[in-house]
CSV table of C-alpha atoms in Angstrom, one decimal:
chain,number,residue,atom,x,y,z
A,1,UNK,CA,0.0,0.0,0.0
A,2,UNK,CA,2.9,2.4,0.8
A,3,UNK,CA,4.5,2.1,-2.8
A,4,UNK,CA,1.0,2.8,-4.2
A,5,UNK,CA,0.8,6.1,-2.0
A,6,UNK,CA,4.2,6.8,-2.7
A,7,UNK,CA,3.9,6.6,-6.8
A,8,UNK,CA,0.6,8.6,-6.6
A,9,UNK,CA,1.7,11.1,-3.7
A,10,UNK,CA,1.6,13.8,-6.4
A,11,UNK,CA,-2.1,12.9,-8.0
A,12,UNK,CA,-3.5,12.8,-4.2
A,13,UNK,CA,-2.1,16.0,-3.6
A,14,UNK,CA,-4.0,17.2,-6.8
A,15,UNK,CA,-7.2,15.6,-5.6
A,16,UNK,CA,-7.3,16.9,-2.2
A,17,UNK,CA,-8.5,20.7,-2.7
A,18,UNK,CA,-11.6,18.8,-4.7
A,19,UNK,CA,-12.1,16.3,-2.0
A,20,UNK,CA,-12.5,18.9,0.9
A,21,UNK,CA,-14.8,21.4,-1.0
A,22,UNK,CA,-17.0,18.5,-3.0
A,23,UNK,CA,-19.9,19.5,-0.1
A,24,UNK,CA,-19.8,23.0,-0.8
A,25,UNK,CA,-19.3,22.8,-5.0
A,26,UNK,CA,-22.9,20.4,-4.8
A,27,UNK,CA,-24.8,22.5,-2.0
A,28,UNK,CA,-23.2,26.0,-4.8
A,29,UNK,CA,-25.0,24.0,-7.7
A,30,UNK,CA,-28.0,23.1,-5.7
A,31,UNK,CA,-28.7,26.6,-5.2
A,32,UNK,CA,-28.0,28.2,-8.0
A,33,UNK,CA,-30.7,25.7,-10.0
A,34,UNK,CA,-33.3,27.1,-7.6
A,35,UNK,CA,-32.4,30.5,-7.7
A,36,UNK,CA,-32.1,30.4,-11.2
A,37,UNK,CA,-34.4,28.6,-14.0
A,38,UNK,CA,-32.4,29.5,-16.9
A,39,UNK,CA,-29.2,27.6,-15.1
A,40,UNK,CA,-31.6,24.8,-14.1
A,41,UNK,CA,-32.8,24.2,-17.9
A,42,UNK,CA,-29.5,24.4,-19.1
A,43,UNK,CA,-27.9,21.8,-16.4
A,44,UNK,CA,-30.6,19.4,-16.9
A,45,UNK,CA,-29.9,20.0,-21.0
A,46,UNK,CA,-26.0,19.1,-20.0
A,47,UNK,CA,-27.2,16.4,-17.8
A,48,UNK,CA,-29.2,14.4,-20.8
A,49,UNK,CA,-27.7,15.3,-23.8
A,50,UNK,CA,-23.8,15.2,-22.4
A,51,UNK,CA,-23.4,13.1,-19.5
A,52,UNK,CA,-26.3,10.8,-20.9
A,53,UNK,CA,-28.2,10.9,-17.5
A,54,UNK,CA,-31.2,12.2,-15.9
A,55,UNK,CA,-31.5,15.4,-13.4
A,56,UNK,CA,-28.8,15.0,-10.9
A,57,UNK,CA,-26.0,13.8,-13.6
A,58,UNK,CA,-23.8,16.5,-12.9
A,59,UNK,CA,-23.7,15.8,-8.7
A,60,UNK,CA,-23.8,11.8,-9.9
A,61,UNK,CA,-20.5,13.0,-11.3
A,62,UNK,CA,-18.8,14.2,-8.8
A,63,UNK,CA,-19.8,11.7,-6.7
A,64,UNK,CA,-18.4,9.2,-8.8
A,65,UNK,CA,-14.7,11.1,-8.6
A,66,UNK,CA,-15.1,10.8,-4.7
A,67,UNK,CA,-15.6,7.4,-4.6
A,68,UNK,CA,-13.0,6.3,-7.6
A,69,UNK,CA,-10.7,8.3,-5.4
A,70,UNK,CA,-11.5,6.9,-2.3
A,71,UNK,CA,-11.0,3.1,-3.7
């Protein structure tokens, strides 16, 4: 496990930023597809046509880097 975290010591340290502000990025995008409808269409728009998924692709997303990270 050590050589692992040794050889990727540089990619973790990469990560890290996005791993401790993740919470506040999704509760940002949460609120700025209530405040705003224009934002909200063109998200969902991203979601389907882009990431190929229904509302909530974009979060699904960076949910999935968290958890490829944490394995």
């Amino acid at each position: 496990m050590a050589d692992v975290i040794l050889k990727y010591a540089d990619f973790l340290k990469i990560c890290k930023p996005f791993l401790i502000e993740k919470t506040r990025f999704v509760q940002e995008l949460t609120r700025l597809r209530e405040e705003n409808k224009d934002f909200d269409n063109a998200t969902v728009a991203f979601e389907q046509k882009i990431l190929k998924r229904g509302i909530g692709g974009v979060v699904q997303q960076l949910d999935q880097v968290h958890q490829n990270f944490m394995r």
